[in-house]
Structures are given as structure tokens and as C-alpha cells.
């Protein structure tokens, strides 16, 4: 066994490159040409290969370091057998070189004899024109041009970069196959290129006649064709298929992570249609189903009840039947191309897949200044990525405006400008509570025995929502009393009819109807504020949320079109939604779309409180326990059943006079329910 240094090879003219990923660890075993690390210059991202097969004993660099040709990045331990083979190769090399030199001398003599003949035959005076074509790109087609590196009149050497293109897998340069002068560039930025397309016209000085030029072109072309032959034949082998396998992954769940599986709705062998429910999960806010993105047959369910899922996790495997074999042939071509072009980075990908998510997350946090928000591919050139790093921007947050959603420099600059504007307007700091010092807790155990328990998911969500609402909304609370003596007497008269209907008439049904009437009369309460666009969103519908106290925490189901429903219908729907909330069976759409909220403590007690407005609504009504009070009727005090009302509102949208009108109107409606018919 022997150790040798791993050095940075020729970087194709780049002075310094930056390490963006280290793909091996100390102790890993690698094959010759396996990727050791990935570096990025201003023009391209490339993998640095291992100079030999063996075991990595030392990595002496880290992500973010800059390298130049000849720098040592680590050590590799190789077998002696390999060294002996290399020595044998060195011994044989002089003999081979001598033979090659003799053959080259013969070729040169031959060329000298033929040159006069060729010069006589040639009419171009020692130069010729060539149309440079796009070489093989490992099967990639319609690859967009992101940069043109030359212009008409430029002198280029062989292997100088002509244009930079970007495929789905990499950004790379197309080199010049000749030395000469650029006569005409035949493409522009944004054009899509495939193998064989015309790229530019060149004048090549001293290149011989056209026939010789054609022979020169044919040799590299034949070589590239032989390399790409297996990929071209792959679709023919599978053209009769008609099915493909897909791994269904967990979609975006509005940022929720580690969401437990409550129920699995399919099993192996089931046929499912697109949008059929696959599993039922429960987040902090709701219970909902994950639909199938395809129609097909379930091959294997990869999760079980109780598992916790996050966006991008594997859910199940589906076999999808295609209409014909053509689409599958294209898929197979892509697969074969991927396998061939990524063979050298196979170990790197395998290692990345085998690492736990926690390791990946940790690595991402170390190398990225901003936490990633999505796991999808980001399409951007090296220069754009460099700009994003300089600004500290997470490109996963940006929607690209270029071809195939590719992120451009303009997208980075627009994003940074938008974020700065939000911060200046106070949107970011207000939402997050930036600038407010946190509360440092003491060690409570010094005062006595304590016990810690984890908050439930709903408790955590409620705490976050309450803090966000309190920080964002300038609250004002208005208090009043409503005389519900006659309303309560009428409600009790309906008891017998309610038993027949199977519905219990509650005061909440009357309050819902009265609030709908008040929202129609005072539409400034039925709005939302859009501070980014400086607009009021006026709603033409009346949906009211009712807060329900459950063993798991506070839930707020929404009753839709309250203004269009009668008292019996409202009483039944309120009872049904409250039951679903307690049983944790509410669906997401049953807690969305509210215009106004009602929260009641009447069944518990209290005389008044200050409920917190739930943005983007602008008001919430709190109900306290009704009690008998003496009320002066102009002649004497009369015992009346009075219910306290507490109306909290967003002072940016509602002023105090309107709030007083709202509570006064509510008191009138609840005091004489006949007014609800007017």
C-alpha cells in the first residue's frame, strides 16, 4: 500500500475555482475517475476526479475554499499492484514513444510530398471556410444558449469556448474544433440547440483543402457517434412497452413537516384514478387527504399508519399505463442517457441518497446562508449562482423567468429589491416580531419540583397564530350589552320543535344570523387589507367562523353563506362542525374562507374579554355569560337577561364610530329578533 497526493488538475484556463461540494469523506473507497469534489468557476461547475482507485485517507479542504491548478486537496491510499502496473506502463512508454516518433516522421515526410500537390489543387490560397456544428451532448436536445463567448472577427484557438449552454443536468461550454477566425455567429442567446445544428462560420488558415478538412471532421465525429450509439438504440429495445413506474412523493403541505399518517386509503394492487385519495394525514390545523397525481395501479405502499411525512418523502409506487409506446421510448432514452452521463458520479449520488435527512439538512445550513424552502431542482448558470451567494439569496424561493424556469440575474436582483422593500415597509419585521427581545426563562426547578411536557401540534399552531395576529393588527375592543330576554324566551318555545327535528336551537344560531345582517349593513367589517398593494379587498359573501374549544386546542370551523340560511339550518351546521372539531375530523376547506369570527365563553362565565382578531379578517365578536340585571325602562327597574358583547377590530380598517354602530345594531337585532326579517 502507498499514499499519493490528490492534486487539482488543469482547470481549462480558470485561475481560481471555488469548492461548492465535497462528495467523499475520509475512509471512503473510490474508483479511478470517481468524483472527489465539485468546483465552480464563473463559467461552469465541474467535478474533480480521483487520480487512482483506493481509500481516501485525508481531505485537506472544505466547502468555500478556492483552488488553483496543482493545489493538494487530500491523500489517497492505493494498492502496490496499481503502482507496479504504472511502473510497467512507464517502462513500456519509451519504446512506444520511439515507435510513434518513427511513424510520425514517416507521416511528416508523406505530408511534405503531398503538400505541393494539394496546394496546386486548392483555389483558396491556404485557407478554407468551415461551418462549426454542435457536437454530441450526451443525448441532450433543445439545449438553450445562455451565453455567446465570441463575435464575428474574433480569432480563436482550438478548444476555445464558443458558446455556453445549459441542459437539465449541467452548464457547459461548446469548444472550437479548429483554430481560426470567426466569420459569422449563426445563433443568439436563448436559441435551443441539438446535435448537428449550425453554430458559426469560421475561416481556417493553413488547413489544407476541403477534402482534408472533411476527413479531419469525420474522425472526431465517428468517435462521438460510437460513444453515443448505445443510447440511440435504447428506445428501439423498449418500443413495445406501454407502462412505466412512478414513485409518488408527498406534495407541498403549506410548509407542514412531520405530519402523521392517520389512514391509508389504498393497498397493493388497487387501481386508482387521478386525484383519488391515497392517504389521510393530520397537520397542526387540519386532517386532509393526499391525492394521486396519476391514474394507475398501486405496486407498493411505502408508508404505514403513524409514519410522519414531509414534502418530498416517498409515498407509494404506481404502475402507469401509457396510450402508446412512443412516450415510454422517450422516457427510456432519457433514463439510458442519465445512466451513461452520470456513471462517473454514481458513488456521489449513492452516498447522498444514503445519508439521513438530518445530515443533509445540516450540510445545507452550513453551506447556504438562508435555509432552503424546497427540494426541487434550481436551474441557473454558474454566474447567477455566484450572484445569489453574494447576496445571500436562497434560489429555492425564486421563480425563474428564463427558459424551463431558469433563474436569471434579473430574477435575483428583483427578489432582493422586493425583500428590501418589504423590510423598509415593516412587513417582515412586524410579521416575525423582529426587534422584540425574547423572554429568557429562569431555572424553575430552583423554586420547586417541575415537569415538562411537549405542546400538541394544535397548541403550537395556535400560539404562533396568536403571536402573529397580535403583532400585525392594531387592536381595539368595544364592549356592549344585548338584552336577549325575548330572544331566549322564543328559543325555549322552539324546544319541542327542535326535538322533532333532532336539532337543538342555541343562542349561537341567533347571533350568527344577527352578525350576517350587521355585516351586510356595515360592509366595512367584511373586508381584508392588502398592504402590499395598498388595497381593501371587499367580499361579496358572508362566511363566519365559530371558535370551538376541543381537548386538543382551539379550532375555528367556518359556516358558509350564513346570510342565506335559516335558524334551524345554522343551528344544525354549527353543532355538526363543532362535533367534527372535537373528533379531529375537520377538513382544510372547512376552516378556510372566513370573513368574521365569533368566540363564546357564555357556557363558562365571565363578564367581558378582548378576543384577538384572526388575520386576514378585520373583526371578531366575543360573547360572555348572560345574566339577569336590573334595567331601567323609564318608570322602574325590570329584570332583563343581558349578554355582554366584546367586539375586537383592526383599527386600520375599522374606526371607532363604525364599531359602535355595529354593536348597537347587534343589540337591537338580538333584543327583537323580528328585525331579522326586515
XYZ file of C-alpha atoms in Angstrom:
678
model
C 0.000 0.000 0.000
C 1.184 3.544 -0.708
C -0.204 7.057 -0.342
C -0.276 9.706 -3.016
C -1.457 13.295 -3.118
C -4.694 14.272 -4.839
C -3.906 17.422 -6.803
C -6.073 19.832 -8.758
C -5.659 19.081 -12.487
C -5.677 21.570 -15.371
C -8.725 23.829 -14.946
C -9.139 24.769 -18.581
C -7.728 28.260 -18.205
C -9.511 29.182 -14.972
C -7.172 30.836 -12.450
C -9.137 30.034 -9.313
C -12.273 27.992 -8.639
C -14.452 27.673 -5.558
C -15.398 24.373 -3.877
C -19.204 24.082 -3.770
C -19.431 20.431 -2.685
C -17.170 17.696 -1.295
C -18.556 14.371 -2.485
C -16.409 11.970 -0.441
C -15.375 11.601 3.191
C -12.223 10.301 4.828
C -12.357 6.500 4.800
C -14.408 6.267 1.578
C -13.254 3.865 -1.132
C -13.273 5.303 -4.658
C -12.504 4.145 -8.172
C -10.258 5.996 -10.586
C -12.127 8.968 -12.168
C -14.793 8.975 -9.415
C -15.753 12.489 -8.346
C -13.849 13.794 -5.304
C -15.327 17.274 -5.126
C -17.290 19.779 -7.229
C -15.884 23.207 -8.028
C -17.384 26.217 -9.758
C -15.798 28.926 -11.844
C -17.570 31.883 -13.422
C -18.252 29.721 -16.476
C -19.037 26.195 -15.314
C -19.425 23.701 -12.495
C -17.141 20.654 -12.817
C -16.259 17.541 -10.832
C -12.605 16.883 -9.912
C -11.892 13.160 -10.443
C -9.831 10.761 -8.351
C -6.386 10.135 -9.900
C -6.446 6.460 -8.819
C -8.510 3.744 -7.172
C -8.135 3.426 -3.423
C -9.147 4.708 0.002
C -9.428 8.402 0.871
C -7.199 8.938 3.929
C -7.338 12.720 4.196
C -9.432 15.636 2.951
C -7.493 18.879 3.450
C -10.040 21.354 2.034
C -13.568 22.475 2.884
C -16.583 23.908 1.069
C -15.936 27.546 0.133
C -12.144 27.188 -0.311
C -10.634 28.462 -3.567
C -8.283 26.253 -5.565
C -5.856 26.579 -8.440
C -4.047 24.057 -10.611
C -1.627 21.910 -8.587
C -3.176 22.500 -5.160
C -3.344 19.413 -2.907
C -6.903 18.613 -1.807
C -6.250 15.331 0.010
C -4.484 11.968 0.153
C -5.440 8.577 -1.292
C -4.077 5.151 -0.296
C -3.570 2.900 -3.343
C -2.619 -0.745 -3.851
C 1.034 -1.566 -4.659
C -0.195 -3.655 -7.566
C -1.500 -0.491 -9.166
C 1.886 1.174 -8.639
C 3.684 -1.765 -10.286
C 1.302 -1.603 -13.229
C 2.005 2.110 -13.513
C 5.760 1.387 -13.394
C 5.391 -1.235 -16.132
C 3.493 1.299 -18.169
C 6.318 3.813 -17.679
C 8.903 1.205 -18.806
C 6.939 0.459 -21.922
C 6.253 4.106 -22.677
C 9.727 4.993 -24.160
C 9.537 2.048 -26.541
C 6.044 3.038 -27.633
C 7.073 6.677 -27.936
C 10.015 5.710 -30.154
C 7.738 3.718 -32.473
C 5.235 6.561 -32.549
C 8.006 9.078 -33.361
C 9.119 6.942 -36.296
C 5.555 6.731 -37.580
C 5.119 10.494 -37.170
C 8.365 11.114 -39.133
C 7.001 8.943 -41.953
C 3.712 10.844 -41.882
C 5.548 14.181 -41.991
C 7.629 13.049 -44.992
C 4.421 11.936 -46.694
C 2.781 15.284 -45.935
C 5.763 17.158 -47.378
C 5.491 15.180 -50.604
C 1.729 15.718 -50.854
C 1.675 19.427 -49.880
C 2.734 20.760 -53.298
C 0.007 18.657 -54.939
C -2.649 19.897 -52.515
C -1.531 23.498 -52.887
C -1.810 23.215 -56.629
C -5.296 21.708 -56.446
C -6.560 24.229 -53.865
C -8.025 27.545 -55.003
C -8.389 29.183 -51.551
C -4.769 30.253 -51.129
C -4.085 28.312 -47.890
C -7.401 28.909 -46.089
C -10.871 27.402 -46.064
C -14.273 28.117 -44.585
C -15.912 25.728 -42.158
C -19.361 25.703 -40.562
C -18.925 24.632 -36.941
C -21.726 22.350 -35.801
C -22.976 21.405 -32.347
C -21.178 18.225 -31.180
C -22.722 15.344 -29.248
C -24.199 16.491 -25.924
C -24.796 13.043 -24.432
C -28.254 12.806 -25.928
C -29.464 16.212 -24.709
C -31.630 18.112 -27.195
C -33.120 21.617 -27.384
C -30.423 22.905 -25.007
C -30.722 26.707 -24.575
C -27.812 29.064 -25.258
C -27.163 31.173 -22.154
C -24.028 32.998 -23.339
C -22.145 33.602 -26.597
C -18.417 33.915 -25.924
C -17.218 35.116 -29.359
C -18.280 37.555 -32.069
C -17.619 38.000 -35.768
C -13.960 38.903 -36.372
C -12.586 37.171 -33.267
C -9.519 34.937 -33.604
C -9.956 31.696 -31.664
C -7.631 28.831 -30.840
C -8.622 25.188 -30.919
C -10.691 24.280 -27.799
C -11.534 27.928 -27.021
C -15.136 28.201 -25.746
C -17.583 29.421 -28.399
C -20.929 29.368 -26.574
C -22.206 28.344 -23.134
C -25.322 26.155 -22.983
C -27.357 24.716 -20.150
C -29.066 21.323 -20.163
C -31.272 19.875 -17.439
C -28.152 18.437 -15.793
C -25.292 20.881 -16.311
C -23.987 24.152 -17.694
C -21.110 23.654 -20.121
C -19.211 25.276 -22.984
C -19.014 24.130 -26.595
C -15.347 24.381 -27.656
C -13.985 25.296 -31.062
C -12.813 22.247 -33.059
C -10.380 24.441 -35.054
C -8.127 27.460 -34.757
C -9.218 30.320 -36.998
C -11.259 33.488 -37.436
C -14.978 33.753 -36.654
C -16.780 34.995 -39.771
C -20.408 34.814 -38.625
C -22.204 33.665 -35.460
C -25.348 31.765 -36.501
C -27.098 31.594 -33.102
C -28.180 34.028 -30.392
C -28.819 33.827 -26.660
C -31.977 31.870 -25.913
C -31.783 29.704 -29.056
C -32.192 25.985 -28.460
C -29.526 23.699 -29.906
C -29.330 19.996 -30.697
C -26.504 17.845 -32.032
C -25.640 18.765 -35.638
C -27.109 22.302 -35.592
C -25.039 25.052 -37.257
C -23.231 27.181 -34.676
C -20.961 29.598 -36.556
C -18.832 30.031 -39.678
C -15.025 30.114 -39.441
C -12.120 30.782 -41.750
C -9.303 28.336 -41.041
C -5.841 29.430 -42.188
C -3.389 26.797 -43.484
C -5.842 23.988 -43.049
C -5.431 22.267 -46.416
C -8.143 21.549 -48.979
C -11.790 20.819 -48.337
C -11.299 17.091 -48.700
C -8.668 17.053 -45.968
C -10.909 19.184 -43.791
C -13.758 16.754 -44.223
C -11.504 13.860 -43.214
C -10.409 15.807 -40.130
C -14.016 16.407 -39.172
C -15.073 12.844 -39.739
C -12.573 11.341 -37.268
C -13.877 13.050 -34.122
C -17.428 12.686 -35.385
C -17.036 8.932 -35.763
C -15.591 8.718 -32.282
C -18.512 10.596 -30.702
C -21.004 8.572 -32.709
C -19.503 5.324 -31.405
C -19.862 6.603 -27.845
C -23.493 7.600 -28.281
C -24.603 4.521 -30.263
C -25.923 2.546 -27.255
C -28.112 5.479 -26.199
C -29.665 5.788 -29.655
C -30.500 2.105 -29.765
C -32.076 2.018 -26.283
C -35.568 3.195 -27.346
C -35.764 0.518 -30.058
C -35.323 -2.226 -27.473
C -38.278 -0.962 -25.404
C -40.594 0.450 -28.066
C -43.330 -2.079 -27.377
C -43.822 -1.266 -23.655
C -46.813 0.886 -22.735
C -46.279 1.101 -18.946
C -43.945 2.941 -16.648
C -43.322 3.052 -12.914
C -43.558 6.236 -10.877
C -42.749 6.846 -7.215
C -45.442 9.144 -5.830
C -43.995 11.695 -3.421
C -45.621 13.819 -0.731
C -46.645 17.184 -2.270
C -46.361 20.623 -0.708
C -48.390 20.789 2.533
C -48.247 24.564 3.116
C -44.946 24.236 4.977
C -46.114 21.496 7.364
C -43.490 18.852 8.223
C -43.529 15.546 10.105
C -47.267 15.178 9.504
C -48.541 11.825 10.865
C -50.435 9.336 8.645
C -53.910 8.677 10.084
C -55.235 6.324 7.419
C -54.008 4.566 4.280
C -56.805 4.532 1.691
C -55.258 2.120 -0.844
C -53.379 -1.171 -0.834
C -51.046 -3.019 -3.197
C -52.860 -3.986 -6.386
C -55.544 -1.274 -6.232
C -56.374 0.667 -9.385
C -56.586 4.419 -8.731
C -57.713 7.358 -10.828
C -56.005 10.739 -10.890
C -56.918 12.762 -7.742
C -58.127 9.643 -5.846
C -57.159 9.884 -2.125
C -54.090 7.792 -1.262
C -53.540 8.528 2.439
C -55.110 10.731 5.111
C -52.764 12.864 7.224
C -53.179 15.357 10.048
C -51.308 18.637 10.345
C -51.448 21.238 13.103
C -54.513 22.775 11.529
C -56.457 20.070 9.737
C -56.977 16.499 8.628
C -56.711 16.112 4.843
C -56.081 13.594 2.075
C -53.112 13.369 -0.285
C -54.435 12.728 -3.829
C -52.861 10.614 -6.553
C -51.113 12.695 -9.235
C -51.560 9.876 -11.788
C -54.009 7.179 -12.767
C -52.579 3.665 -12.481
C -52.081 0.559 -10.359
C -50.604 0.646 -6.856
C -47.485 -1.530 -6.925
C -46.242 -0.940 -3.385
C -47.309 1.260 -0.463
C -44.146 2.653 1.157
C -45.651 4.082 4.375
C -47.786 2.840 7.253
C -50.191 4.382 9.713
C -48.355 6.508 12.267
C -45.434 7.363 9.973
C -44.552 11.068 9.820
C -44.331 12.626 6.372
C -42.750 15.777 4.968
C -42.741 17.261 1.481
C -40.775 15.091 -0.964
C -40.989 11.837 1.021
C -41.747 8.646 -0.952
C -45.394 7.611 -0.542
C -46.011 4.663 -2.861
C -45.081 3.148 -6.211
C -47.507 3.253 -9.149
C -47.516 1.446 -12.474
C -48.925 3.828 -15.079
C -50.327 2.564 -18.373
C -49.467 4.750 -21.344
C -51.563 5.224 -24.501
C -48.706 4.009 -26.672
C -45.052 3.023 -26.660
C -43.705 6.273 -28.067
C -43.760 8.170 -24.764
C -42.100 5.275 -22.963
C -39.401 5.126 -25.597
C -38.611 8.765 -24.893
C -38.543 8.056 -21.156
C -36.208 5.095 -21.709
C -33.932 7.272 -23.814
C -33.695 9.795 -21.016
C -33.026 7.018 -18.497
C -30.265 5.473 -20.618
C -28.729 8.903 -21.137
C -28.812 9.625 -17.419
C -27.181 6.296 -16.598
C -24.406 6.843 -19.135
C -23.660 10.501 -18.460
C -23.795 10.150 -14.683
C -21.752 6.951 -14.406
C -18.732 8.836 -13.112
C -20.785 10.434 -10.294
C -22.637 7.240 -9.333
C -20.900 6.898 -5.971
C -21.505 10.537 -5.175
C -25.247 10.265 -5.784
C -25.472 6.996 -3.938
C -23.769 8.465 -0.914
C -26.056 11.489 -0.982
C -29.165 9.323 -1.089
C -27.975 7.112 1.749
C -27.299 9.988 4.122
C -30.022 10.698 6.693
C -32.138 13.785 6.162
C -30.708 15.351 9.283
C -27.202 15.199 7.799
C -28.369 16.716 4.529
C -30.177 19.458 6.403
C -27.128 20.219 8.492
C -24.917 20.361 5.453
C -27.342 22.696 3.690
C -27.448 25.029 6.650
C -23.656 25.226 6.746
C -23.246 25.986 3.050
C -26.342 28.144 2.468
C -26.832 31.479 4.194
C -30.625 31.125 4.018
C -32.496 27.847 4.759
C -33.781 26.074 1.687
C -37.566 26.071 1.239
C -37.967 23.374 -1.377
C -36.273 20.236 -2.560
C -36.772 20.729 -6.300
C -34.062 21.430 -8.904
C -32.944 25.019 -9.358
C -31.977 25.878 -12.946
C -29.359 28.633 -13.041
C -25.964 29.276 -14.567
C -22.743 29.486 -12.530
C -22.619 33.291 -12.754
C -26.188 33.540 -11.458
C -25.441 31.103 -8.625
C -22.397 33.157 -7.687
C -24.512 36.334 -7.607
C -27.085 34.591 -5.396
C -24.354 33.541 -2.953
C -23.003 37.096 -2.835
C -26.459 38.425 -1.957
C -27.147 35.537 0.445
C -30.269 34.554 -1.513
C -31.911 31.124 -1.346
C -32.670 30.396 -5.002
C -35.321 27.882 -3.943
C -37.520 30.896 -3.100
C -37.285 32.411 -6.592
C -39.434 31.683 -9.647
C -37.222 31.800 -12.720
C -38.309 33.831 -15.749
C -35.971 32.155 -18.236
C -36.500 29.050 -20.401
C -37.520 25.989 -18.345
C -37.963 28.305 -15.332
C -34.232 29.072 -15.400
C -33.266 31.779 -12.898
C -31.622 34.848 -14.458
C -29.610 37.674 -12.886
C -32.659 39.934 -13.240
C -34.681 37.472 -11.119
C -32.075 37.610 -8.316
C -31.961 41.407 -8.379
C -35.763 41.725 -8.448
C -36.082 39.338 -5.494
C -33.511 41.236 -3.414
C -35.196 44.542 -4.244
C -38.585 43.158 -3.193
C -37.257 41.795 0.101
C -35.586 45.115 0.927
C -38.816 46.953 0.181
C -40.777 44.623 2.475
C -38.297 45.217 5.294
C -38.453 49.006 4.844
C -42.271 48.946 4.946
C -42.187 46.936 8.164
C -43.841 43.840 6.722
C -41.064 41.395 7.529
C -40.188 42.704 10.954
C -43.813 43.012 12.011
C -44.680 39.504 10.964
C -41.743 37.923 12.707
C -41.539 40.189 15.732
C -38.013 41.275 14.809
C -36.585 43.725 17.311
C -38.680 42.411 20.209
C -36.379 40.874 22.828
C -37.131 37.278 23.690
C -38.092 36.182 27.182
C -35.329 34.243 28.916
C -36.806 31.688 31.306
C -35.271 31.037 34.707
C -34.472 27.577 36.018
C -37.859 26.824 37.614
C -36.509 23.740 39.383
C -34.715 26.027 41.854
C -38.146 27.006 43.220
C -39.588 23.509 43.468
C -40.420 20.352 41.534
C -41.351 20.803 37.865
C -42.376 18.587 34.965
C -42.069 19.319 31.249
C -44.387 18.064 28.505
C -44.447 18.724 24.769
C -47.058 21.079 23.371
C -49.563 19.488 20.998
C -49.357 20.395 17.325
C -52.549 22.447 17.583
C -51.227 24.273 20.654
C -48.046 25.218 18.790
C -50.011 26.390 15.738
C -52.414 28.411 17.898
C -49.534 30.054 19.776
C -47.806 31.058 16.534
C -51.036 32.382 15.002
C -51.925 34.409 18.090
C -48.470 35.984 18.216
C -48.549 36.816 14.509
C -52.053 38.314 14.739
C -51.205 40.381 17.830
C -48.006 41.743 16.246
C -49.639 42.635 12.923
C -53.017 44.052 13.969
C -53.556 47.292 15.939
C -56.383 46.023 18.161
C -59.260 47.960 19.692
C -62.066 46.256 21.675
C -65.561 47.709 22.056
C -67.905 46.421 24.813
C -71.705 46.480 24.985
C -74.651 44.536 26.451
C -77.504 42.997 24.461
C -80.939 42.390 26.007
C -81.741 38.800 24.951
C -84.725 38.236 27.271
C -87.300 37.933 24.474
C -84.908 36.016 22.203
C -84.215 33.452 24.911
C -87.929 33.014 25.613
C -88.554 32.439 21.903
C -85.647 29.955 21.775
C -87.142 27.951 24.645
C -90.521 27.896 22.869
C -88.772 26.117 19.977
C -87.501 23.282 22.194
C -90.318 20.850 21.315
C -89.960 21.510 17.600
C -86.196 21.062 17.901
C -86.643 17.620 19.437
C -88.768 16.605 16.439
C -86.166 17.938 14.025
C -83.304 16.421 16.009
C -81.687 19.849 16.321
C -81.081 21.870 19.475
C -81.743 25.597 18.999
C -78.914 27.518 20.690
C -78.282 31.259 21.188
C -75.362 30.921 18.732
C -77.751 30.439 15.797
C -79.417 33.796 16.566
C -76.040 35.512 16.973
C -74.831 34.100 13.635
C -77.913 35.411 11.856
C -77.638 38.821 13.551
C -73.917 39.114 12.642
C -74.658 38.273 8.995
C -77.297 41.011 8.968
C -74.838 43.505 10.529
C -72.062 42.586 8.052
C -74.456 43.284 5.178
C -75.489 46.624 6.713
C -71.899 47.657 7.560
C -69.723 46.161 4.764
C -66.545 47.824 6.105
C -66.392 44.873 8.526
C -66.423 42.383 5.629
C -63.048 43.308 4.125
C -59.376 42.319 4.208
C -56.353 44.607 3.979
C -53.781 44.125 1.206
C -50.976 46.341 2.480
C -48.557 45.324 -0.273
C -50.890 46.696 -2.947
C -52.451 49.326 -0.666
C -55.951 47.971 -1.360
C -59.090 46.890 0.520
C -60.491 43.526 -0.565
C -64.295 43.776 -0.284
C -66.039 40.393 -0.074
C -69.408 39.714 -1.670
C -70.042 36.663 0.515
C -70.611 36.190 4.240
C -68.792 33.220 5.820
C -68.455 33.235 9.626
C -66.027 31.187 11.740
C -67.024 29.815 15.144
C -64.300 29.109 17.713
C -64.592 25.632 19.264
C -62.779 24.570 22.436
C -61.534 20.978 21.962
C -59.340 18.681 24.085
C -56.587 19.242 21.502
C -56.828 23.033 21.435
C -58.721 25.831 19.705
C -60.312 25.076 16.306
C -62.296 27.518 14.114
C -64.592 25.852 11.534
C -66.330 28.175 9.049
C -70.063 28.267 8.212
C -70.553 29.462 4.630
C -73.265 31.779 3.293
C -74.717 32.496 6.732
C -76.924 35.246 5.276
C -78.699 32.700 3.041
C -79.515 30.141 5.765
C -82.306 29.895 8.331
C -82.009 29.466 12.097
C -82.600 25.692 12.083
C -80.017 25.200 9.333
C -77.461 27.343 11.188
C -78.061 25.518 14.492
C -77.612 22.111 12.816
C -74.470 23.106 10.895
C -72.856 24.735 13.942
C -73.432 21.579 16.006
C -72.090 19.344 13.209
C -68.897 21.381 12.714
C -68.277 21.599 16.464
C -68.564 17.809 16.685
C -66.104 17.363 13.799
C -63.667 19.727 15.513
C -63.770 17.739 18.757
C -63.363 14.449 16.854
C -60.448 15.872 14.764
C -62.346 15.256 11.529
C -62.400 18.773 10.110
C -61.115 19.127 6.539
C -58.921 22.069 5.481
C -61.673 23.651 3.360
C -63.981 23.626 6.401
C -61.625 26.037 8.195
C -60.945 28.436 5.329
C -62.620 31.474 3.811
C -63.958 33.173 6.957
C -64.962 36.870 6.830
C -65.705 37.302 10.554
C -65.381 35.163 13.698
C -67.426 34.508 16.834
C -65.905 33.172 20.045
C -68.147 32.396 23.013
C -67.330 31.913 26.695
C -71.005 32.047 27.646
C -71.101 28.439 28.744
C -68.215 29.019 31.160
C -68.519 32.506 32.630
C -67.012 35.963 32.648
C -68.327 39.461 32.045
C -66.025 40.665 29.222
C -62.765 39.860 27.430
C -60.634 41.060 24.496
C -60.575 38.456 21.684
C -57.688 38.611 19.182
C -58.542 39.336 15.541
C -57.644 36.463 13.203
C -55.998 37.992 10.142
C -56.839 38.458 7.304
C -60.242 39.118 8.906
C -60.683 42.566 10.468
C -63.057 41.824 13.375
C -64.122 39.179 15.897
C -67.081 39.096 18.319
C -66.684 37.708 21.837
C -69.722 36.516 23.835
C -69.661 36.281 27.638
C -72.133 34.642 30.027
C -75.620 36.191 30.046
C -77.027 37.180 33.434
C -80.152 38.811 34.871
C -79.661 42.519 35.558
C -81.955 45.357 36.612
C -82.659 47.606 33.609
C -84.476 50.943 33.901
C -87.430 51.127 31.490
C -88.265 54.768 32.231
C -90.602 54.012 35.092
C -88.980 51.213 37.070
C -86.156 48.716 37.074
C -87.050 45.486 35.250
C -85.159 42.152 35.429
C -83.682 41.553 31.961
C -81.331 38.811 30.637
C -78.255 40.732 29.417
C -75.482 39.190 27.290
C -72.086 41.012 27.211
C -70.640 41.642 23.721
C -66.909 42.283 23.122
C -66.042 43.384 19.569
C -62.309 43.491 18.711
C -61.375 45.061 15.378
C -58.414 46.070 13.224
C -58.190 49.841 13.622
C -56.531 50.149 10.199
C -59.774 49.055 8.517
C -62.478 49.965 11.045
C -62.875 53.186 13.034
C -64.431 53.506 16.474
C -67.697 55.076 15.296
C -68.385 52.173 12.937
C -67.604 49.698 15.717
C -70.140 51.429 17.985
C -72.725 51.266 15.199
C -72.007 47.536 14.769
C -72.513 46.626 18.461
C -75.595 48.859 18.696
C -77.133 47.183 15.642
C -76.348 43.735 17.088
C -78.004 44.680 20.382
C -81.128 45.867 18.554
C -81.335 42.697 16.432
C -80.843 40.343 19.382
C -83.257 42.399 21.502
C -86.017 41.980 18.922
C -85.361 39.038 16.578
C -88.299 40.131 14.406
C -85.903 42.724 12.955
C -84.004 39.859 11.290
C -86.963 39.532 8.922
C -86.722 43.159 7.766
